[in-house]
Short mmCIF file of C-alpha atoms and ligand atoms in Angstrom, two decimals:
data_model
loop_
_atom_site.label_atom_id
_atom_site.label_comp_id
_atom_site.label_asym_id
_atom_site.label_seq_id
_atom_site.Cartn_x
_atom_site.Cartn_y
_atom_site.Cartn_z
CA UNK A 5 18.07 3.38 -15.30
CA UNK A 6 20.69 2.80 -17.20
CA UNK A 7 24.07 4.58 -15.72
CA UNK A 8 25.20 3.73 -11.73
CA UNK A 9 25.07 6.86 -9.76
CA UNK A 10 27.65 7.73 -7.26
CA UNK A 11 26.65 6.89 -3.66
CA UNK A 12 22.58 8.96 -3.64
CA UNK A 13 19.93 7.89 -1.56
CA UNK A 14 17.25 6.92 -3.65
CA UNK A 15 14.62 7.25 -1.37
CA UNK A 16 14.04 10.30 0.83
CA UNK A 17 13.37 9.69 4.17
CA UNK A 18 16.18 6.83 3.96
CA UNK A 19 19.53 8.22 3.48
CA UNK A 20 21.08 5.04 4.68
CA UNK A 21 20.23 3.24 1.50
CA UNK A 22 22.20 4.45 -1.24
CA UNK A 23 24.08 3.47 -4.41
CA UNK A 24 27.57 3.52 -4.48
CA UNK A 25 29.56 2.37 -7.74
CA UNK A 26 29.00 -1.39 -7.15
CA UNK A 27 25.93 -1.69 -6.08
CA UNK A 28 23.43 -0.74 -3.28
CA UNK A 29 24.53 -0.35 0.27
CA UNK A 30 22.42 -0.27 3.69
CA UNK A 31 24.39 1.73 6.12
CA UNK A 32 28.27 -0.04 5.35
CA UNK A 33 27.05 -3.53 3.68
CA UNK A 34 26.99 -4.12 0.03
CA UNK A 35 23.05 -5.21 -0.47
CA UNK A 36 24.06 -7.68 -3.24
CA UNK A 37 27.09 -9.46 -1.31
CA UNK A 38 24.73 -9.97 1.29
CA UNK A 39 21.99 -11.52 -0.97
CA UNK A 40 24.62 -14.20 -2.04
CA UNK A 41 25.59 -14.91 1.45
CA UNK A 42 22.11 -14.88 2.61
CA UNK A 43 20.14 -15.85 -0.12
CA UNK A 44 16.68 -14.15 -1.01
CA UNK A 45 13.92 -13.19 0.13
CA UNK A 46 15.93 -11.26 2.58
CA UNK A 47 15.00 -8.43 4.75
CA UNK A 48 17.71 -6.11 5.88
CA UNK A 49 17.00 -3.41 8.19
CA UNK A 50 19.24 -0.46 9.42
CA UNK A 51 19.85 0.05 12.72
CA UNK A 52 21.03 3.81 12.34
CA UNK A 53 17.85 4.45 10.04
CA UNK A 54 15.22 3.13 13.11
CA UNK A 55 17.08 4.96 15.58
CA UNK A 56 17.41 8.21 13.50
CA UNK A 57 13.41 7.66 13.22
CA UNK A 58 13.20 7.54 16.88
CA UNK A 59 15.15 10.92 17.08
CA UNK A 60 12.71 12.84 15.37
CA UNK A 61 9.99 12.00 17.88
CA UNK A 62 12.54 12.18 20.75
CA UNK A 63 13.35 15.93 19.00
CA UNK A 64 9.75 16.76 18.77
CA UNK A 65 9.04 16.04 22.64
CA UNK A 66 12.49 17.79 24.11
CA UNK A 67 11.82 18.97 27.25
CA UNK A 68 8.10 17.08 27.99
CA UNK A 69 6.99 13.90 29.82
CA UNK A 70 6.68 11.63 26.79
CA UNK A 71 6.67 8.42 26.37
CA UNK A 72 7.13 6.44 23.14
CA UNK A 73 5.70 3.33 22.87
CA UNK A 74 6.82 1.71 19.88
CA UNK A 75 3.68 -0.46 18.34
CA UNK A 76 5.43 -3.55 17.84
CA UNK A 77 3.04 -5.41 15.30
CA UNK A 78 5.03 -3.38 12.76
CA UNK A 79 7.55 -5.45 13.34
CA UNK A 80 8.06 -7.99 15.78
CA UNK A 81 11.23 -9.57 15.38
CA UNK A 82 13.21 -9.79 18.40
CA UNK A 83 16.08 -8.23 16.73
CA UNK A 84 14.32 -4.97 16.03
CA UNK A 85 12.64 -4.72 19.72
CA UNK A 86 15.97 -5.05 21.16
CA UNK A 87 17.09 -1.60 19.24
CA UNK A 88 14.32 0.16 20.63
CA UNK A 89 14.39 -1.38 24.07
CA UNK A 90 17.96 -0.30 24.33
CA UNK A 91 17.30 3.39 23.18
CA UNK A 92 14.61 3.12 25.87
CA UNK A 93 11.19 3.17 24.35
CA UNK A 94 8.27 1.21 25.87
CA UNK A 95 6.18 -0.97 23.93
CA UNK A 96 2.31 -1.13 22.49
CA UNK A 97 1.37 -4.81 22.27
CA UNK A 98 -1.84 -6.08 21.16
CA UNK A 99 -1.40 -9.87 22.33
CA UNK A 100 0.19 -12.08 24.87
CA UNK A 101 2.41 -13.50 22.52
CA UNK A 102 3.50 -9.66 21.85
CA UNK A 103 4.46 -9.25 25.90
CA UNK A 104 6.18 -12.56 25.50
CA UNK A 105 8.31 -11.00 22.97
CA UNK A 106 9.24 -8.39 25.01
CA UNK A 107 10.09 -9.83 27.65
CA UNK A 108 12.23 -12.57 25.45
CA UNK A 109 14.04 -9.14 24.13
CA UNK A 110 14.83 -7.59 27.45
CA UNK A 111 11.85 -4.70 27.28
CA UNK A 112 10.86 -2.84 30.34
CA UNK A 113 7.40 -4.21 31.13
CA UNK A 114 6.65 -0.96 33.29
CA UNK A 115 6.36 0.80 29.96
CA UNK A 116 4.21 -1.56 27.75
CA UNK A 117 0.31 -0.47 27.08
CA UNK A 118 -1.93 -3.19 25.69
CA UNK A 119 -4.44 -2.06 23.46
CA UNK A 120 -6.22 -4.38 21.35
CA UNK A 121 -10.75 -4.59 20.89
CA UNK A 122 -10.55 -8.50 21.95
CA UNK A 123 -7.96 -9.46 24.82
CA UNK A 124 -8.78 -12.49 26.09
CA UNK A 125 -8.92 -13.38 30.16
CA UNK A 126 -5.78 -15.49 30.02
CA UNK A 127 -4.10 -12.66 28.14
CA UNK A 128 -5.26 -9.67 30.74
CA UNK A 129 -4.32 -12.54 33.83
CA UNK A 130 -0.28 -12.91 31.97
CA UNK A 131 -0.19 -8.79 31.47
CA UNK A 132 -1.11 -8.49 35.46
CA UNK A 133 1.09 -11.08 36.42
CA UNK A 134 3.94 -8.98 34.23
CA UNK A 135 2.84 -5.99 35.85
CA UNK A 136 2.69 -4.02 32.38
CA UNK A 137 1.69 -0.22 32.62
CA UNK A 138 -1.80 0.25 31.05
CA UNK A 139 -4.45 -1.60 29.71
CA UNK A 140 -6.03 0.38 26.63
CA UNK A 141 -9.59 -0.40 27.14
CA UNK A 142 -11.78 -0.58 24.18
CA UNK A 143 -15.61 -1.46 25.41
CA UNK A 144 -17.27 -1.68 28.30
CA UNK A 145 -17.77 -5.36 28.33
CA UNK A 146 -13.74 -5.35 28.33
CA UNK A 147 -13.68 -2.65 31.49
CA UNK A 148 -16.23 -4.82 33.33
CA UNK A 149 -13.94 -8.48 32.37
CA UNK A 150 -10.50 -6.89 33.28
CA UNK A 151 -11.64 -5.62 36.85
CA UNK A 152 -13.35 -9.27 37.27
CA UNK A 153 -9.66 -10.93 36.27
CA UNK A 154 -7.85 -8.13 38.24
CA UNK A 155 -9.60 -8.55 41.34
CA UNK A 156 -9.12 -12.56 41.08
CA UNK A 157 -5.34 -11.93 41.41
CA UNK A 158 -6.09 -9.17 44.33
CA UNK A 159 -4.95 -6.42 41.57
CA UNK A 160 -5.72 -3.51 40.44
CA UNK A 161 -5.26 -3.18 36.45
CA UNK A 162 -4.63 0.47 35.54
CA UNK A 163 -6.70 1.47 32.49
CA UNK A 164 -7.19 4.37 29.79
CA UNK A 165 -9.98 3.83 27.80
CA UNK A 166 -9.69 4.29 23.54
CA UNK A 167 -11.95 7.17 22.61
CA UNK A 168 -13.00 7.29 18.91
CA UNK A 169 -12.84 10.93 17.98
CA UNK A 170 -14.59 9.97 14.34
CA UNK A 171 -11.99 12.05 12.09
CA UNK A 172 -11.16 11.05 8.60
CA UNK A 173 -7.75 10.29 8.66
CA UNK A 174 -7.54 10.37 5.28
CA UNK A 175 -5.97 7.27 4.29
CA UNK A 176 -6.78 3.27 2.87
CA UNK A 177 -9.97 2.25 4.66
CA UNK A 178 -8.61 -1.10 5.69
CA UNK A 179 -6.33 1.14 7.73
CA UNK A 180 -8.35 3.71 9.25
CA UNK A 181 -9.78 3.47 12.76
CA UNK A 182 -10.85 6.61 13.95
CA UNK A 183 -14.45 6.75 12.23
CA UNK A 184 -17.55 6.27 13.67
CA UNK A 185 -18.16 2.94 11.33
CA UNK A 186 -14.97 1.02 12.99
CA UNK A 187 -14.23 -1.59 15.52
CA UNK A 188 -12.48 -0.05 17.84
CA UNK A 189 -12.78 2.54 20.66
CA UNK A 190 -15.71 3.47 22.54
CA UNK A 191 -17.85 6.38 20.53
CA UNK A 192 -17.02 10.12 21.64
CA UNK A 193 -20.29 10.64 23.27
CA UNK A 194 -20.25 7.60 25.32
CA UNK A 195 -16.74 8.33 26.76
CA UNK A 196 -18.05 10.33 29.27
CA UNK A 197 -20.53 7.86 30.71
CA UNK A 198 -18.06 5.16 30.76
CA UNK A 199 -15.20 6.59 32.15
CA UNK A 200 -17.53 7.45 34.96
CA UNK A 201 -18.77 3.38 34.74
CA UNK A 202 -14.76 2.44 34.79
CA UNK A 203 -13.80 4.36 37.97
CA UNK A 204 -16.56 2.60 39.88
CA UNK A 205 -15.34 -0.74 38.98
CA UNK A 206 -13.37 -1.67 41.89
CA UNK A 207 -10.34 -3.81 39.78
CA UNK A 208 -9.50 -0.68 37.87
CA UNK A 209 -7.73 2.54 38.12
CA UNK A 210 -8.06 5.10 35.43
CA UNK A 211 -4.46 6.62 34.71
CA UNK A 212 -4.97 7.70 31.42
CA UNK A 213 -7.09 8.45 28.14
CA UNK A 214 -6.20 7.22 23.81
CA UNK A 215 -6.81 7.40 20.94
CA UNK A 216 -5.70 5.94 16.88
CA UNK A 217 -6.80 7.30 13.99
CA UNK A 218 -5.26 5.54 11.53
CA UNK A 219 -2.40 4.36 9.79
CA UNK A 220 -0.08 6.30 7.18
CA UNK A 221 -1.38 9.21 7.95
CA UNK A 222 0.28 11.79 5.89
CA UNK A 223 -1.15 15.40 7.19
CA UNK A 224 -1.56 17.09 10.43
CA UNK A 225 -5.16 18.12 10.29
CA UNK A 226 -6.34 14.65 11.22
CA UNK A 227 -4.03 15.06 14.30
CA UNK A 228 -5.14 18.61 15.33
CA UNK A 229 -8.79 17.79 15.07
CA UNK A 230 -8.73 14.44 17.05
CA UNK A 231 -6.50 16.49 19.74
CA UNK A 232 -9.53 18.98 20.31
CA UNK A 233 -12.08 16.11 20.51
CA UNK A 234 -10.16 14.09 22.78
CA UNK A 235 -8.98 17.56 24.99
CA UNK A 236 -12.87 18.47 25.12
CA UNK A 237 -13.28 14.27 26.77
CA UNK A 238 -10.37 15.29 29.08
CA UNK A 239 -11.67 18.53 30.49
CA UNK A 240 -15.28 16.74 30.90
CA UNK A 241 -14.06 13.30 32.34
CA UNK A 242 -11.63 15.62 35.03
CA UNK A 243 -14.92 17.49 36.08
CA UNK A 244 -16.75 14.83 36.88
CA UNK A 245 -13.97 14.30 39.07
CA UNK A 246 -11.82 11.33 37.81
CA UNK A 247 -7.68 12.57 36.91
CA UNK A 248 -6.29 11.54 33.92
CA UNK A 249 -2.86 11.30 34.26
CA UNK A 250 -1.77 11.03 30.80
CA UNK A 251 -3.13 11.60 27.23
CA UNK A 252 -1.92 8.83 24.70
CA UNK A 253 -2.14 9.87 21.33
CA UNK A 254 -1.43 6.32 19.57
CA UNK A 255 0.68 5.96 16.03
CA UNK A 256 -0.26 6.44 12.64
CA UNK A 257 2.23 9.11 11.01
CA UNK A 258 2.72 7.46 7.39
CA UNK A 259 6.10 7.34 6.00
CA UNK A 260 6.95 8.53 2.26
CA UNK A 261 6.56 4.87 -0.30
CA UNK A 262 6.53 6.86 -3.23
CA UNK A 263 5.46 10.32 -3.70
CA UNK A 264 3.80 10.28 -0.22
CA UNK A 265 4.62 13.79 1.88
CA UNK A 266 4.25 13.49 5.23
CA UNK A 267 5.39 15.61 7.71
CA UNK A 268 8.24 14.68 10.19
CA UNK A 269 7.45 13.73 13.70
CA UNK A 270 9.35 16.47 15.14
CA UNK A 271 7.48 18.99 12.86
CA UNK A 272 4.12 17.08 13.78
CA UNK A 273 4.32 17.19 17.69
CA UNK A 274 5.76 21.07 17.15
CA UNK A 275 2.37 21.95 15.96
CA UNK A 276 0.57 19.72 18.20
CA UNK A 277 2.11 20.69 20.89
CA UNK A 278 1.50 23.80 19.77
CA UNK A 279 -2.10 23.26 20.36
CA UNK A 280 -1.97 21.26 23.67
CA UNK A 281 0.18 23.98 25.00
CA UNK A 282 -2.72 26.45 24.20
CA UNK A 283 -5.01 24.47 25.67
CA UNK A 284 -3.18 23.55 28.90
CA UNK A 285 -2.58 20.51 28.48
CA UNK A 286 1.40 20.73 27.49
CA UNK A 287 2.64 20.01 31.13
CA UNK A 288 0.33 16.57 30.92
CA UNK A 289 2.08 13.14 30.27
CA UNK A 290 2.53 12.23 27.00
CA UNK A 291 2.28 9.40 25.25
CA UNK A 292 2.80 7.78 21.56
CA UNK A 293 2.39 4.43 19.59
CA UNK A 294 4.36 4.65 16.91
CA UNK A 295 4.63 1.88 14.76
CA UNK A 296 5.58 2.03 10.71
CA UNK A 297 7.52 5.66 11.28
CA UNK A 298 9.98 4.24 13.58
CA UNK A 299 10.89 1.20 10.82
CA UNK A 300 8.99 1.51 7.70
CA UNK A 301 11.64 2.89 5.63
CA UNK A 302 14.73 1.22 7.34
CA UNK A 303 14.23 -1.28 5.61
CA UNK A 304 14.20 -3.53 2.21
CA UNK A 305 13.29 -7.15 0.89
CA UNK A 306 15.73 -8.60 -1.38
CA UNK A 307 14.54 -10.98 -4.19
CA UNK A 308 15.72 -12.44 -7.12
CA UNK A 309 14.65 -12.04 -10.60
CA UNK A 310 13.49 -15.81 -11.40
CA UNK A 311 12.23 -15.49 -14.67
CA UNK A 312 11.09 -12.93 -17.50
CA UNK A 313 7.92 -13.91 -18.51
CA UNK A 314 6.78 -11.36 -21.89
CA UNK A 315 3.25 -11.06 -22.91
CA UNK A 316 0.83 -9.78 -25.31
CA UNK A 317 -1.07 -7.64 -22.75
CA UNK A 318 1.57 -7.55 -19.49
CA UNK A 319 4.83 -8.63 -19.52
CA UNK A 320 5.71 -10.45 -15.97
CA UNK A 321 9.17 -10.24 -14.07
CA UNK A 322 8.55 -13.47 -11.63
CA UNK A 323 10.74 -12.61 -8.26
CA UNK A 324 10.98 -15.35 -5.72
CA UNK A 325 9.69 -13.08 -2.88
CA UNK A 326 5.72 -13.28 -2.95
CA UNK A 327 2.59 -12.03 -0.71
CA UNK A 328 3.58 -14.15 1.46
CA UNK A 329 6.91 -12.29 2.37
CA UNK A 330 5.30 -8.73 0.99
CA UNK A 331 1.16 -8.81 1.70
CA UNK A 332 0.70 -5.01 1.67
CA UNK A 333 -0.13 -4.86 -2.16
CA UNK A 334 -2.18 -7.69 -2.02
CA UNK A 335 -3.88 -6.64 0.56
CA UNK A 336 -4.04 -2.99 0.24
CA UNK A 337 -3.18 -2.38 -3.02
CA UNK A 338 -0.03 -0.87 -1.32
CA UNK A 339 2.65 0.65 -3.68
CA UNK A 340 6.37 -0.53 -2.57
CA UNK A 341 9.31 0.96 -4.62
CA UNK A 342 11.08 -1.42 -6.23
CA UNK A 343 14.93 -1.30 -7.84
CA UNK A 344 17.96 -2.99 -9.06
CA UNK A 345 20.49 -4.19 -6.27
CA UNK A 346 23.26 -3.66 -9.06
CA UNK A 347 22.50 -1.13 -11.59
CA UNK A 348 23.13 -2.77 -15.07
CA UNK A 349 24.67 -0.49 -17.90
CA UNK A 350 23.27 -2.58 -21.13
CA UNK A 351 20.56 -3.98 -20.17
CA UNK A 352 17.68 -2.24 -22.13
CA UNK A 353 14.38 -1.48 -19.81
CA UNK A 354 10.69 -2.86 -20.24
CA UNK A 355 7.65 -2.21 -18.47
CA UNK A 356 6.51 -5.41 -16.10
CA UNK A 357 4.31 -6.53 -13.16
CA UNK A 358 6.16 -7.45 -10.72
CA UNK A 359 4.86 -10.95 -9.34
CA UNK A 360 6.03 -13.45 -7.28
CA UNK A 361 5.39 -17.46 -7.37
CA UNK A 362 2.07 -17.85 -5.05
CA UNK A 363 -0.76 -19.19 -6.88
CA UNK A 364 -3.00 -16.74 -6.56
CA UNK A 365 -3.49 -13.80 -9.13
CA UNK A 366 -3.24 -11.41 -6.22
CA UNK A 367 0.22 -11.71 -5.97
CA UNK A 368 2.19 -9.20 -7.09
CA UNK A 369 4.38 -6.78 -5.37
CA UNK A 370 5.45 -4.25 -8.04
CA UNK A 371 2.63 -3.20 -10.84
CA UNK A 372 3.39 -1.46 -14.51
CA UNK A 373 7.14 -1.18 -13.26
CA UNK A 374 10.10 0.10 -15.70
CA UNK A 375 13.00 -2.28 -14.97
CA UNK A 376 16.12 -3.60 -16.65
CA UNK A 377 16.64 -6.53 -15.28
CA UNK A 378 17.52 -9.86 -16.51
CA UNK A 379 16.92 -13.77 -14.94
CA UNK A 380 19.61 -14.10 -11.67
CA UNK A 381 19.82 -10.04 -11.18
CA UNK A 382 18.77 -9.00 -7.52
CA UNK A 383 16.05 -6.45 -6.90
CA UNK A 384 15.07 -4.51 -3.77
CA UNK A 385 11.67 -3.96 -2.39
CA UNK A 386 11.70 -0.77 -0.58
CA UNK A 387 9.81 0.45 2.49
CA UNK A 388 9.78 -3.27 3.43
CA UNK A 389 10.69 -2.47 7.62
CA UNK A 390 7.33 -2.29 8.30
CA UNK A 391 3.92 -4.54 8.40
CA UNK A 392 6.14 -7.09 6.07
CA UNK A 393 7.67 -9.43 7.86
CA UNK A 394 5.26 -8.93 10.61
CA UNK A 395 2.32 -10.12 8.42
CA UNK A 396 3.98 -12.96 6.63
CA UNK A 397 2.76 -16.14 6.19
CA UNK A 398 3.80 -19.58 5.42
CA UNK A 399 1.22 -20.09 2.36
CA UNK A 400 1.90 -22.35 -0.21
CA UNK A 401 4.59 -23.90 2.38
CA UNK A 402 7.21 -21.05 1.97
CA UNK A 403 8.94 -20.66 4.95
CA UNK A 404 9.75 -17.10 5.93
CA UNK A 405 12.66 -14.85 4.93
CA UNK A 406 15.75 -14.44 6.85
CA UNK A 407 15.99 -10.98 8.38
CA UNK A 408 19.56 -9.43 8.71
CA UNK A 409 20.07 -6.03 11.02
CA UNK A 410 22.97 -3.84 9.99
CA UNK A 411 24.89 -1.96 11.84
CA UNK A 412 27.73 0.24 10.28
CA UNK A 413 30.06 -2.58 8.94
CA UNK A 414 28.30 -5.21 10.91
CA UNK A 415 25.39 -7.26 9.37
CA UNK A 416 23.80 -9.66 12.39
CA UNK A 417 21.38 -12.56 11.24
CA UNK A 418 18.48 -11.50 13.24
CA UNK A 419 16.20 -14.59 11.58
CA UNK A 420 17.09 -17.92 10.10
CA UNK A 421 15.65 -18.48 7.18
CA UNK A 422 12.58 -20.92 7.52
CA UNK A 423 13.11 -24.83 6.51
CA UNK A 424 10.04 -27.11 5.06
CA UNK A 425 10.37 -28.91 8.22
CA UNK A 426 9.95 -25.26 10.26
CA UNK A 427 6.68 -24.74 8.70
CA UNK A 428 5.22 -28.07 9.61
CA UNK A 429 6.76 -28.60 13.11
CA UNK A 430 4.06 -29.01 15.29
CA UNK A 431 1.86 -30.80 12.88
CA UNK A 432 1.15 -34.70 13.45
CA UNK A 433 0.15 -37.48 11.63
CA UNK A 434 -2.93 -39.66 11.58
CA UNK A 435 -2.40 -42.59 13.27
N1 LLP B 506 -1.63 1.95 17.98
C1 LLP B 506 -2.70 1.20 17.65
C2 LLP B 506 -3.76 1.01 18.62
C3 LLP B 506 -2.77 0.62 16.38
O1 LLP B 506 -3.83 -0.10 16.05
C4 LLP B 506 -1.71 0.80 15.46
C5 LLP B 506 -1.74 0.19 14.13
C6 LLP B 506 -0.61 1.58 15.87
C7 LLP B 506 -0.61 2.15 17.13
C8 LLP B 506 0.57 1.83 14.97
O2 LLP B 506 0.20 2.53 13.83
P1 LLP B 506 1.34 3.02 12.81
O3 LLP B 506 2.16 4.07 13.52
O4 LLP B 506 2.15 1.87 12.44
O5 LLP B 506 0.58 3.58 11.67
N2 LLP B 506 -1.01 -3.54 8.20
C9 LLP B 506 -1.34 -2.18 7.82
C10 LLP B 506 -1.27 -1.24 9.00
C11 LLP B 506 -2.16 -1.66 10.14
C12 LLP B 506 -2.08 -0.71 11.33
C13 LLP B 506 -2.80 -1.28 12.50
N3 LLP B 506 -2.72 -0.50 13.70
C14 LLP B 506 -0.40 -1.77 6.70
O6 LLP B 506 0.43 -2.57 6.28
O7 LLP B 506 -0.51 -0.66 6.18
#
């Protein structure tokens, strides 16, 4: 860590982050230049990086009725929805205040599924009113709610209901889905019975069937094997005599953090389309929820070194970006990369834990970590596009980052940086 290299990504999977001989650049912006503007925490996201993710599943589905729907509760920010609204992607929401987003950033309602295990009435009455495209049902108490609400506007809700295939995904358990132990979906050997229960329902019209494993998912087995379960649903549910229209096969692919290998979308939906084309399926309508792959790794969190803290067991580098701006570690013990903005020639390296300044022991961002760094340098948390910002919080009265979108030369504040007063609007006094 001691020399600058010449303009190198330094993470693959993200060749628009690189370091160039004064620093590290997103796209065309100097990271540090825009730290001092800025100030930190600051989350920078590249616009060529998302859209080059969305290529590779646009690639892998040449030629097919697909339709991505980008899961949104990677990240939110009205900023990022307008890149994939405008590249034409529809949108998986999971709350009202999700389709209220999308509407605020000009997304085409048609195109939005709502999946979710506990919509409420006055969320299912605003996603009629909006006309969105699907409902992803997950129980049967849900199917038999929606048709009530649907019917009370003199609608009809269109629905696909979320099988559970119960596959190992493979991955952190807070973060897998698709098992027989979770939350969400209705079990594989109920499907049957209640897709039968759905189409009698007179609010409701069955257009489609889904599924979700998981979450940074980085092999295709998981994929294949929850194809066959939910193909064997299909060719049952279409016997019985009810069409589904289209097979959604919901998000998941994991994105490389550190040594992580997935595969690339477009080399993913080759093989599964491999297997859907075998099956007869391949001429069926598509569709994907995509969420971390599309932004994950287009983007970073810039912090400042605060202070350098040395100790007899651990010696701390104290950043002033915490789990409030970054919860994946503390929640999911979640490794995030984590270099210099500008690489220093003298400084000489030590080993710290990364931490930031929320009381809580929890929070750290970067563990066992060989930096050199000094107080005032800039660091970058990488892999910081997705579930970052998205998840943040306002604990211990931090207001939230500003988020910047680049753009070749051009870097557009997406987010103002959250004042005291922001945090606690909406609060009132005792009398
Ligand atoms: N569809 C459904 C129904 C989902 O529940 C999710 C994510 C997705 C799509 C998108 O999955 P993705 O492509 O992003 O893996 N906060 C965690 C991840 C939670 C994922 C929740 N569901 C994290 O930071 O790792």
């Amino acid at each position: 860590m001691s020399s600058p290299t010449t303009s190198s990504s330094i993470l693959p999977g993200a060749p628009q982050l690189a370091y160039r001989p004064d620093g590290l650049y997103l796209e065309e912006v100097n990271l540090d230049a825009l730290a001092r503007k800025h100030g930190t925490p600051l989350f920078v996201y590249s616009k060529a990086a998302m859209l080059a993710a969305l290529a590779a599943y646009q690639q892998g589905f040449a030629g097919r009725n697909a339709q991505i729907c980008y899961a949104m509760k990677a990240n939110s920010s009205l900023g990022v929805l307008q890149v994939f609204a405008r590249a034409g992607c529809g949108f998986d929401i999971v709350s009202g205040g999700e389709l209220e987003r999308v509407l605020a950033a000009g997304g085409e309602v048609g195109k939005v599924i709502f999946s979710g295990v506990g919509k409420t009435r006055a969320e299912m009455k605003q996603a009629l009113a909006a006309g969105i495209g699907c409902f992803n049902v997950e129980s049967e108490a849900e199917l038999a709610v929606l048709s009530e609400v649907a019917l009370s506007m003199s609608k009809i809700a269109p629905v696909s209901i979320r099988v559970n295939p119960n596959v190992d995904p493979k991955t952190h358990p807070y973060i897998s889905t698709g098992l027989k132990g979770n939350k969400f979906g209705v079990a594989h050997e109920d499907a049957l019975r209640i897709y039968k229960y759905a189409a009698s329902l007179e609010g409701l019209k069955v257009v489609g069937i889904d599924c979700h494993i998981g979450s940074q998912i980085t092999e295709a087995t998981p994929y294949l094997d929850a194809m066959d379960r939910v193909l064997d649903l299909v060719a049952g549910i279409e016997a019985s005599g009810i069409a589904i229209e289209h097979i959604d096969f919901g998000g998941g692919l994991g994105i490389n953090y550190n040594e992580d290998a997935p595969p690339t979308a477009d080399a993913l939906w080759r093989e599964l389309l491999a297997k859907l084309d075998a099956r007869g399926y391949g001429g069926r309508k598509l569709m994907v929820e995509p969420g971390r792959s599309l932004v994950g790794n287009a983007g970073v969190c810039l912090t400042e070194v605060l202070y350098l803290k040395p100790g007899e067991q651990k010696n701390f580098c104290v950043i002033d970006a915490a789990m409030n701006d970054l919860p994946r570690p503390a929640m999911y013990q979640a490794f995030h990369a984590i270099v210099p903005v500008v690489q220093q020639r003298a400084t000489s390296s030590a080993v710290y834990d990364v931490v930031g300044p929320v009381c809580e022991s929890g929070d750290w961002i970067g563990r066992d970590r060989t930096l050199a760094v000094a107080a005032g340098d800039r660091l970058a948390v990488l892999s910081a596009g997705a579930y970052c910002m998205s998840m943040a919080s306002n604990y211990n009265t931090r207001g939230r980052a500003a988020e910047i979108l680049v753009d070749g030369t051009q870097a557009h504040l997406i987010r103002a940086r959250e004042t005291a007063a922001d945090t606690f609007r909406g609060e009132k006094l005792l009398p």
